[in-house]
Amino acid sequence: MVQAIGVTQPGGPDALGEFDLVAEPIGPGQVRIGVSSATVNPADAMIRSRPRQDEAGAVRVPGMEVAGVIIELGPAVERPFTIGDAVMAIVVPSGAHGGYRADLVLPACSVAKIPAGLSDVQAATIPMNGLTARLALDTLALPAGATVAVTGAAGTVGGYVVQLAKQAGLVVVADAAQRDETFVRECGADEVLPRGDDFAAMVRRHHPGGVDGLLDAAVLEAAVLPAVRDGGTVVTVRGYQGDGTGRVRVAPIFVRDYAEAAAELDRLAELAGEGRLTVRARRPHTGTSAKVTELLAPRRRSPPLFSRDQPCRRPWTGMTTSSRPGPSTFAGRTVMKEGPPWPDDDAMMQIAIEQARTGFGQGGIPVGAVLATPTALLGAGHNERVQRGDPTAHGEMACLRDAGSRSSYAGTTLYTTLSPCPMCSGAIILFQIPRVVIAERVTYAGDVGFLRGHGVDVEVRADERCIALMSEFQRRSPQLWSDDIGGR
């Protein structure tokens, strides 16, 4: 039997459990890996929380990236592997087949040797994110000298795209918050523009004719289309297919299409080994991924990159990279990643959105919030006016309650799916929370000027997912919305 971490029912991180599964059979062209490190990615949360109807009650194992050691070779393996090779691999999860297993069978073409000098933890961060970046650039198919824009450039995929694009001779225009600008420039960006919902307009100011192509790693979707010239290409990572006008080509990509791109994976490993591709990792932590960490730790070739007392520069949840934790079981959870000295906005906002969806699924008002520092996700919550019968239980307030009493909020960022109401804005100012990231203020404007007037650094997005969710709630429950803040 093989130990694994998975779910049988939809839910948050607490739905994950330990299972003893039958070992996967090995076939021609396949290898068996003793897994020592695995990553936690957004797709894992989708597997965990949104099961297919035909999988009800079945064990589903998430995980799309692993590292470890080859312990068995199937027949007709044409890759240059031997028993005992340290390797990294991309996984396409299906049912009980996923990266959160101690023993995993994969096509040899999904596996590459770990270059000298990289730990298992570092290497496990490369396959899925690196291949996504490679697929994005191959889909854009821009010639040397062309101009490409990158949203989410401070994130893992975005950062890899910037680096690979520069190596391909492209001119790179990237977005970044002010605190991330140095990091993004170090990745190789030629131009760094302020991050925000007016990124496309700023691109046009610098490039009146529009850029030749764009990777939307920040999932801004329709908001970035104007940045690209007529006939240009926008690559999306969450399935967005465009606005239907056909002015630009919108190309959704799915990394599973490169799951057996052996040459591309080998090249990524080579670049990482040469130091030409920044590898970002952090130590395991308590919380969701602790279960998987405990499972895999005995197999790890080398210790995690960070010790408990070492500082980190860019937090990210999970064992090694790119994760999205779930509901309010995150209090005090330490999350680490190399990079700029702030929480990863996309990762934290994704948690807030999951919170909003959870509240909506309970018949409540779909507003979610997260409080984080560079080294910890402090709290998460969603509006519970309906669930608790408490008119003050707004999403931001629930998040602050989940974080517990604190003597100082210095260095924290509050993420919320909706522009804060006066009550929540007052709490932000009262506790001197220095920074707020708002997913949208289309369905409720709030008073951003009030926050900024009190010295709060406010970033406003135009997240179509949040707009659609709140719009649907307002349509279904106009009286409840009015009773809460809509009629105030």
Coordinates of C-alpha atoms in Angstrom, one line a residue:
M1 CA 0.0 0.0 0.0
V2 CA 1.0 3.6 -0.7
Q3 CA 0.4 6.5 1.7
A4 CA -1.3 9.5 0.2
I5 CA -3.1 12.7 1.1
G6 CA -6.5 13.3 -0.6
V7 CA -10.2 14.0 -0.3
T8 CA -13.4 12.0 -0.7
Q9 CA -15.8 15.0 -0.2
P10 CA -15.5 18.6 -1.3
G11 CA -14.3 21.1 1.2
G12 CA -11.4 23.3 2.4
P13 CA -8.0 22.1 3.7
D14 CA -9.6 20.3 6.6
A15 CA -11.2 17.9 4.0
L16 CA -7.8 16.5 3.3
G17 CA -7.1 13.1 4.9
E18 CA -4.6 10.4 4.9
F19 CA -5.2 7.2 2.8
D20 CA -3.5 3.9 2.1
L21 CA -3.9 3.3 -1.6
V22 CA -2.9 0.5 -3.9
A23 CA 0.4 1.1 -5.6
E24 CA 0.0 2.2 -9.2
P25 CA 1.0 -0.4 -11.8
I26 CA 4.0 0.6 -14.0
G27 CA 3.9 0.2 -17.7
P28 CA 6.0 0.8 -20.8
G29 CA 7.7 4.2 -20.9
Q30 CA 7.0 4.9 -17.3
V31 CA 9.0 5.4 -14.1
R32 CA 8.1 5.1 -10.5
I33 CA 9.2 7.9 -8.2
G34 CA 9.6 7.9 -4.5
V35 CA 8.3 11.4 -3.8
S36 CA 10.1 13.6 -1.4
S37 CA 8.7 17.1 -2.2
A38 CA 5.4 18.3 -3.7
T39 CA 3.9 21.7 -4.4
V40 CA 0.5 23.1 -3.6
N41 CA -1.1 25.0 -6.5
P42 CA -4.4 26.7 -7.2
A43 CA -5.5 23.7 -9.3
D44 CA -5.1 21.6 -6.2
A45 CA -7.7 23.6 -4.4
M46 CA -10.1 23.1 -7.3
I47 CA -9.6 19.4 -7.2
R48 CA -10.2 19.5 -3.4
S49 CA -13.3 21.7 -3.4
R50 CA -15.0 21.0 -6.7
P51 CA -15.3 17.2 -7.4
R52 CA -16.9 15.9 -10.5
Q53 CA -20.3 14.3 -9.9
D54 CA -19.0 10.9 -11.1
E55 CA -16.3 11.0 -8.4
A56 CA -18.5 11.3 -5.4
G57 CA -17.0 9.3 -2.5
A58 CA -13.9 8.3 -4.5
V59 CA -10.4 9.3 -3.2
R60 CA -9.0 12.2 -5.2
V61 CA -5.3 13.1 -4.7
P62 CA -4.2 16.6 -5.7
G63 CA -0.7 17.7 -6.7
M64 CA 0.9 18.8 -10.0
E65 CA 4.6 19.0 -9.2
V66 CA 6.9 16.7 -7.4
A67 CA 10.5 15.8 -6.8
G68 CA 12.1 12.7 -5.5
V69 CA 14.1 9.6 -6.6
I70 CA 13.4 7.0 -9.3
I71 CA 12.8 3.7 -7.6
E72 CA 11.6 1.6 -10.6
L73 CA 11.9 1.8 -14.4
G74 CA 9.2 0.3 -16.6
P75 CA 10.1 -1.4 -19.9
A76 CA 11.0 0.7 -23.0
V77 CA 12.0 3.8 -21.1
E78 CA 13.9 5.9 -23.7
R79 CA 14.9 8.7 -21.3
P80 CA 18.5 8.4 -19.8
F81 CA 17.4 7.4 -16.3
T82 CA 18.7 4.9 -13.8
I83 CA 17.4 3.7 -10.5
G84 CA 18.4 6.3 -7.8
D85 CA 18.3 9.3 -10.1
A86 CA 17.1 12.5 -8.3
V87 CA 14.3 13.9 -10.5
M88 CA 11.5 16.5 -10.7
A89 CA 8.3 15.9 -12.6
I90 CA 4.9 17.4 -13.6
V91 CA 1.8 15.5 -12.7
V92 CA -1.7 15.6 -14.4
P93 CA -3.9 14.6 -11.5
S94 CA -6.8 12.1 -12.1
G95 CA -8.7 10.4 -9.4
A96 CA -6.2 8.9 -6.9
H97 CA -3.3 9.7 -9.2
G98 CA -1.7 13.0 -8.0
G99 CA 1.4 14.5 -6.5
Y100 CA 0.4 14.0 -2.8
R101 CA 1.5 10.4 -2.8
A102 CA 4.7 8.8 -1.4
D103 CA 5.0 6.7 -4.5
L104 CA 4.0 7.8 -8.0
V105 CA 4.1 6.4 -11.5
L106 CA 4.6 8.9 -14.4
P107 CA 5.5 8.9 -18.1
A108 CA 9.2 9.2 -18.4
C109 CA 8.7 12.2 -20.6
S110 CA 7.1 14.1 -17.7
V111 CA 10.3 13.7 -15.7
A112 CA 13.7 15.4 -15.7
K113 CA 16.9 15.0 -13.7
I114 CA 17.4 17.6 -10.9
P115 CA 20.5 19.7 -11.8
A116 CA 23.4 19.7 -9.4
G117 CA 23.1 22.3 -6.6
L118 CA 19.3 22.3 -6.3
S119 CA 17.5 20.6 -3.4
D120 CA 14.3 18.5 -3.9
V121 CA 12.3 21.4 -2.5
Q122 CA 13.7 23.9 -5.0
A123 CA 13.4 21.5 -8.0
A124 CA 9.8 20.8 -7.2
T125 CA 8.9 24.4 -8.0
I126 CA 10.0 24.2 -11.6
P127 CA 8.0 21.8 -13.7
M128 CA 4.4 23.1 -13.8
N129 CA 5.2 26.8 -13.4
G130 CA 8.1 26.6 -15.8
L131 CA 6.3 24.6 -18.4
T132 CA 3.3 27.0 -18.1
A133 CA 5.7 29.9 -18.9
R134 CA 7.3 28.0 -21.8
L135 CA 3.9 27.1 -23.2
A136 CA 2.8 30.7 -23.0
L137 CA 5.7 32.0 -24.9
D138 CA 5.4 29.2 -27.5
T139 CA 1.8 30.1 -27.9
L140 CA 2.6 33.8 -28.4
A141 CA 5.3 32.8 -31.0
L142 CA 6.8 36.3 -31.1
P143 CA 10.0 37.0 -33.1
A144 CA 13.0 38.5 -31.4
G145 CA 12.6 42.2 -31.0
A146 CA 8.8 42.0 -30.6
T147 CA 7.2 43.5 -27.5
V148 CA 5.4 41.3 -24.9
A149 CA 3.5 42.5 -21.8
V150 CA 3.3 40.4 -18.7
T151 CA 0.7 40.9 -15.9
G152 CA 1.5 39.2 -12.5
A153 CA 5.2 39.6 -13.3
A154 CA 6.2 39.3 -9.6
G155 CA 4.5 35.8 -9.4
T156 CA 6.1 32.5 -10.2
V157 CA 4.7 32.0 -13.7
G158 CA 5.0 35.7 -14.6
G159 CA 8.6 35.9 -13.3
Y160 CA 9.6 32.8 -15.4
V161 CA 8.0 34.4 -18.5
V162 CA 9.9 37.6 -18.0
Q163 CA 13.2 35.7 -17.8
L164 CA 12.5 33.3 -20.7
A165 CA 11.2 36.2 -22.8
K166 CA 14.4 38.1 -22.4
Q167 CA 16.5 35.1 -23.3
A168 CA 14.4 34.9 -26.5
G169 CA 15.3 38.5 -27.4
L170 CA 11.8 40.0 -26.6
V171 CA 11.2 43.5 -25.2
V172 CA 9.3 42.9 -21.9
V173 CA 6.8 45.3 -20.4
A174 CA 5.8 44.1 -17.0
D175 CA 3.5 45.2 -14.2
A176 CA 4.5 45.5 -10.6
A177 CA 3.5 47.2 -7.4
Q178 CA 6.1 49.7 -6.2
R179 CA 7.6 47.2 -3.6
D180 CA 8.1 44.6 -6.4
E181 CA 9.6 46.8 -9.0
T182 CA 13.3 46.0 -8.2
F183 CA 12.5 42.3 -8.2
V184 CA 10.8 42.4 -11.6
R185 CA 13.6 44.5 -13.1
E186 CA 16.1 41.9 -11.8
C187 CA 14.1 39.3 -13.7
G188 CA 14.9 41.3 -16.9
A189 CA 11.9 43.5 -17.6
D190 CA 12.7 46.4 -19.9
E191 CA 9.8 48.5 -18.7
V192 CA 7.9 48.2 -15.4
L193 CA 4.6 49.9 -15.1
P194 CA 2.4 50.3 -12.0
R195 CA 0.2 47.3 -11.3
G196 CA -3.5 47.9 -11.4
D197 CA -6.7 47.9 -13.3
D198 CA -5.5 50.6 -15.6
F199 CA -2.4 48.6 -16.8
A200 CA -3.7 48.4 -20.3
A201 CA -4.1 52.2 -20.5
M202 CA -0.6 52.7 -19.2
V203 CA 0.8 50.3 -21.8
R204 CA -0.9 52.3 -24.5
R205 CA 0.6 55.5 -23.2
H206 CA 4.1 54.0 -23.7
H207 CA 3.2 52.0 -26.8
P208 CA 0.5 53.8 -28.6
G209 CA 0.1 51.1 -31.2
G210 CA -0.2 48.4 -28.5
V211 CA 2.2 45.5 -27.7
D212 CA 2.5 42.5 -29.9
G213 CA 1.5 40.0 -27.3
L214 CA 0.6 39.6 -23.6
L215 CA 0.5 37.0 -20.9
D216 CA -2.2 37.6 -18.4
A217 CA -0.8 35.8 -15.3
A218 CA -2.7 38.1 -13.0
V219 CA -6.0 37.0 -14.5
L220 CA -7.2 40.5 -15.4
E221 CA -8.9 39.0 -18.5
A222 CA -11.0 41.6 -20.4
A223 CA -9.2 44.5 -18.7
V224 CA -5.9 43.8 -20.5
L225 CA -7.2 43.3 -24.0
P226 CA -6.8 47.0 -25.0
A227 CA -3.0 46.8 -24.3
V228 CA -2.5 44.6 -27.4
R229 CA -2.4 45.8 -31.0
D230 CA -5.0 44.7 -33.5
G231 CA -4.2 41.2 -34.6
G232 CA -1.9 40.6 -31.5
T233 CA -2.3 37.7 -29.1
V234 CA -3.3 37.5 -25.4
V235 CA -2.5 34.3 -23.6
T236 CA -4.7 33.5 -20.6
V237 CA -4.2 30.9 -17.8
R238 CA -7.7 30.4 -16.5
G239 CA -9.7 29.6 -19.6
Y240 CA -10.7 33.1 -20.6
Q241 CA -11.5 33.2 -24.3
G242 CA -11.9 36.9 -25.0
D243 CA -14.7 39.4 -25.5
G244 CA -16.0 38.0 -28.8
T245 CA -14.9 40.9 -30.9
G246 CA -12.0 39.1 -32.5
R247 CA -9.8 42.3 -32.5
V248 CA -7.1 40.3 -30.8
R249 CA -6.5 36.6 -30.6
V250 CA -7.2 35.2 -27.1
A251 CA -5.5 31.9 -26.5
P252 CA -6.2 30.0 -23.3
I253 CA -3.4 27.6 -22.3
F254 CA -3.5 24.5 -20.2
V255 CA -0.2 23.1 -18.9
R256 CA -1.4 19.6 -19.3
D257 CA -0.7 20.1 -23.0
Y258 CA 3.1 20.2 -22.1
A259 CA 2.9 17.5 -19.5
E260 CA 5.1 15.2 -21.7
A261 CA 7.3 18.0 -23.2
A262 CA 10.5 16.3 -22.2
A263 CA 12.9 18.6 -24.2
E264 CA 11.3 21.7 -22.7
L265 CA 11.5 20.3 -19.1
D266 CA 15.1 19.3 -19.6
R267 CA 15.9 22.9 -20.8
L268 CA 14.2 24.4 -17.8
A269 CA 16.3 22.2 -15.5
E270 CA 19.4 23.2 -17.4
L271 CA 18.6 26.9 -17.1
A272 CA 18.0 26.5 -13.4
G273 CA 21.2 24.6 -12.9
E274 CA 23.1 27.4 -14.7
G275 CA 21.5 30.0 -12.6
R276 CA 19.7 31.6 -15.6
L277 CA 16.2 30.7 -14.2
T278 CA 15.5 32.0 -10.7
V279 CA 14.3 29.2 -8.5
R280 CA 12.1 30.3 -5.7
A281 CA 11.2 28.0 -2.7
R282 CA 10.6 28.2 1.0
R283 CA 10.4 25.7 3.8
P284 CA 7.3 23.6 4.6
H285 CA 5.0 25.0 7.3
T286 CA 2.0 24.1 9.4
G287 CA -1.5 24.0 8.0
T288 CA -2.9 22.4 4.9
S289 CA 0.4 21.2 3.4
A290 CA 1.8 20.0 6.8
K291 CA 0.0 16.7 6.2
V292 CA 1.8 16.2 2.9
T293 CA 5.1 17.5 4.3
E294 CA 4.9 15.0 7.2
L295 CA 4.2 12.2 4.6
L296 CA 7.1 13.1 2.4
A297 CA 9.8 14.4 4.8
P298 CA 11.5 11.0 5.4
R299 CA 12.3 10.7 1.7
R300 CA 13.8 14.2 1.3
R301 CA 17.4 14.3 0.1
S302 CA 18.1 17.7 1.6
P303 CA 16.6 20.0 4.2
P304 CA 14.1 22.7 3.3
L305 CA 15.6 25.9 2.0
F306 CA 14.6 28.0 5.0
S307 CA 15.0 27.4 8.7
R308 CA 12.4 28.7 11.1
D309 CA 14.5 31.6 12.2
Q310 CA 15.6 32.7 8.7
P311 CA 13.8 35.7 7.1
C312 CA 12.0 35.2 3.8
R313 CA 11.3 37.7 1.1
R314 CA 8.1 36.7 -0.6
P315 CA 5.5 34.5 1.1
W316 CA 3.5 31.8 -0.6
T317 CA 1.5 29.0 0.9
G318 CA 2.3 25.3 0.5
M319 CA 5.2 23.0 0.8
T320 CA 7.3 24.5 -1.9
T321 CA 5.4 26.8 -4.2
S322 CA 2.3 28.4 -5.7
S323 CA -0.4 27.3 -3.3
R324 CA -3.8 28.6 -2.2
P325 CA -4.9 27.7 1.3
G326 CA -8.6 27.6 2.1
P327 CA -10.9 28.7 4.9
S328 CA -10.1 30.1 8.4
T329 CA -7.9 27.3 9.6
F330 CA -5.0 29.3 8.5
A331 CA -4.4 31.4 11.6
G332 CA -0.7 31.7 12.4
R333 CA 0.3 29.6 9.4
T334 CA 3.8 30.4 8.2
V335 CA 4.2 30.8 4.5
M336 CA 7.5 31.4 2.7
K337 CA 8.9 32.1 -0.7
E338 CA 11.8 34.0 -2.2
G339 CA 11.0 37.3 -3.9
P340 CA 9.9 40.8 -3.0
P341 CA 9.1 41.5 0.7
W342 CA 5.3 41.4 0.6
P343 CA 2.5 38.7 0.5
D344 CA 1.7 37.4 -2.9
D345 CA -1.4 39.4 -3.9
D346 CA -2.7 36.8 -6.3
A347 CA -2.4 33.9 -3.9
M348 CA -4.0 35.8 -1.0
M349 CA -6.8 37.2 -3.1
Q350 CA -7.6 33.7 -4.3
I351 CA -8.1 32.7 -0.7
A352 CA -10.4 35.6 -0.2
I353 CA -12.4 34.6 -3.3
E354 CA -12.7 31.1 -2.0
Q355 CA -14.0 32.5 1.3
A356 CA -16.6 34.6 -0.6
R357 CA -17.8 31.5 -2.6
T358 CA -18.0 29.5 0.7
G359 CA -20.3 32.2 2.2
F360 CA -22.4 32.3 -1.0
G361 CA -22.8 28.6 -0.9
Q362 CA -24.1 28.8 2.6
G363 CA -26.8 31.3 1.5
G364 CA -24.9 34.3 2.7
I365 CA -23.4 37.5 1.3
P366 CA -20.4 36.7 -0.9
V367 CA -17.7 38.8 0.6
G368 CA -14.4 37.2 1.7
A369 CA -11.2 38.6 3.2
V370 CA -7.7 37.6 4.2
L371 CA -5.1 39.3 6.5
A372 CA -1.5 38.4 5.8
T373 CA 2.1 39.4 6.5
P374 CA 5.2 38.5 4.5
T375 CA 5.7 35.4 6.6
A376 CA 2.2 34.4 7.7
L377 CA -1.4 34.1 6.7
L378 CA -3.0 35.5 9.9
G379 CA -6.7 35.1 9.2
A380 CA -9.4 34.5 6.7
G381 CA -13.2 34.9 6.8
H382 CA -16.4 35.7 5.0
N383 CA -19.5 37.7 5.6
E384 CA -21.7 35.8 8.1
R385 CA -24.6 38.2 8.6
V386 CA -27.1 35.5 7.5
Q387 CA -25.3 32.6 9.1
R388 CA -24.9 34.3 12.5
G389 CA -27.7 36.8 12.5
D390 CA -25.1 39.4 13.2
P391 CA -25.3 42.6 11.1
T392 CA -21.6 43.5 12.0
A393 CA -20.2 40.1 10.8
H394 CA -18.9 41.5 7.5
G395 CA -16.2 39.6 5.6
E396 CA -13.4 42.0 6.8
M397 CA -14.6 41.8 10.4
A398 CA -14.8 38.0 10.3
C399 CA -11.2 37.9 9.0
L400 CA -10.0 40.2 11.7
R401 CA -11.7 38.1 14.4
D402 CA -10.1 35.0 12.9
A403 CA -6.7 36.6 13.1
G404 CA -7.2 37.3 16.8
S405 CA -6.1 40.1 19.0
R406 CA -2.8 41.7 17.9
S407 CA -0.7 44.4 19.5
S408 CA 0.4 45.7 16.1
Y409 CA -0.8 45.4 12.5
A410 CA 2.5 46.8 11.0
G411 CA 3.4 45.1 7.7
T412 CA 0.0 43.5 7.2
T413 CA -2.1 43.5 4.1
L414 CA -5.9 43.1 4.1
Y415 CA -7.4 41.5 0.9
T416 CA -11.1 41.8 0.3
T417 CA -13.3 40.8 -2.5
L418 CA -15.4 44.0 -2.3
S419 CA -14.7 47.6 -1.5
P420 CA -15.0 48.0 2.3
C421 CA -18.1 49.6 3.9
P422 CA -17.6 52.5 6.3
M423 CA -17.6 50.1 9.3
C424 CA -14.9 48.0 7.9
S425 CA -12.9 51.0 6.7
G426 CA -13.1 52.4 10.2
A427 CA -11.6 49.1 11.5
I428 CA -8.8 49.3 9.0
I429 CA -8.0 52.8 10.1
L430 CA -8.4 52.1 13.8
F431 CA -6.0 49.1 13.7
Q432 CA -3.6 51.0 11.4
I433 CA -3.6 48.3 8.7
P434 CA -1.2 49.8 6.2
R435 CA -2.3 48.2 3.0
V436 CA -5.6 47.0 1.4
V437 CA -6.1 45.2 -1.9
I438 CA -9.7 45.3 -3.2
A439 CA -10.8 42.9 -5.8
E440 CA -13.6 45.1 -7.2
R441 CA -15.6 48.2 -6.4
V442 CA -18.0 48.0 -9.4
T443 CA -20.9 46.5 -7.5
Y444 CA -20.3 48.6 -4.4
A445 CA -18.0 51.6 -4.6
G446 CA -17.2 52.1 -0.9
D447 CA -15.0 55.1 -0.1
V448 CA -11.5 54.4 -1.2
G449 CA -10.7 58.0 -0.8
F450 CA -11.5 57.8 2.9
L451 CA -8.9 55.1 3.3
R452 CA -6.3 56.8 1.3
G453 CA -6.9 60.0 3.1
H454 CA -5.9 58.2 6.3
G455 CA -2.6 57.0 4.8
V456 CA -3.8 53.5 3.7
D457 CA -2.1 52.1 0.6
V458 CA -5.1 50.9 -1.5
E459 CA -4.9 48.9 -4.6
V460 CA -8.1 48.4 -6.6
R461 CA -8.6 45.6 -9.2
A462 CA -11.5 44.8 -11.5
D463 CA -11.7 41.1 -10.8
E464 CA -14.5 39.8 -13.1
R465 CA -15.0 36.7 -10.9
C466 CA -15.9 38.9 -7.9
I467 CA -18.0 41.2 -10.0
A468 CA -20.0 38.3 -11.4
L469 CA -20.4 36.7 -8.0
M470 CA -21.7 39.8 -6.3
S471 CA -23.9 40.7 -9.2
E472 CA -25.5 37.3 -9.1
F473 CA -26.1 37.7 -5.3
Q474 CA -27.6 41.2 -5.8
R475 CA -29.9 39.8 -8.4
R476 CA -31.1 36.9 -6.2
S477 CA -31.3 38.7 -2.9
P478 CA -32.0 42.5 -3.4
Q479 CA -33.6 42.9 0.0
L480 CA -30.7 41.2 1.9
W481 CA -28.2 43.3 0.0
S482 CA -30.2 46.5 0.8
D483 CA -30.4 45.5 4.5
D484 CA -26.6 44.9 4.6
I485 CA -24.9 47.8 2.9
G486 CA -26.6 48.2 -0.5
G487 CA -29.3 50.6 1.0
R488 CA -26.9 52.3 3.4

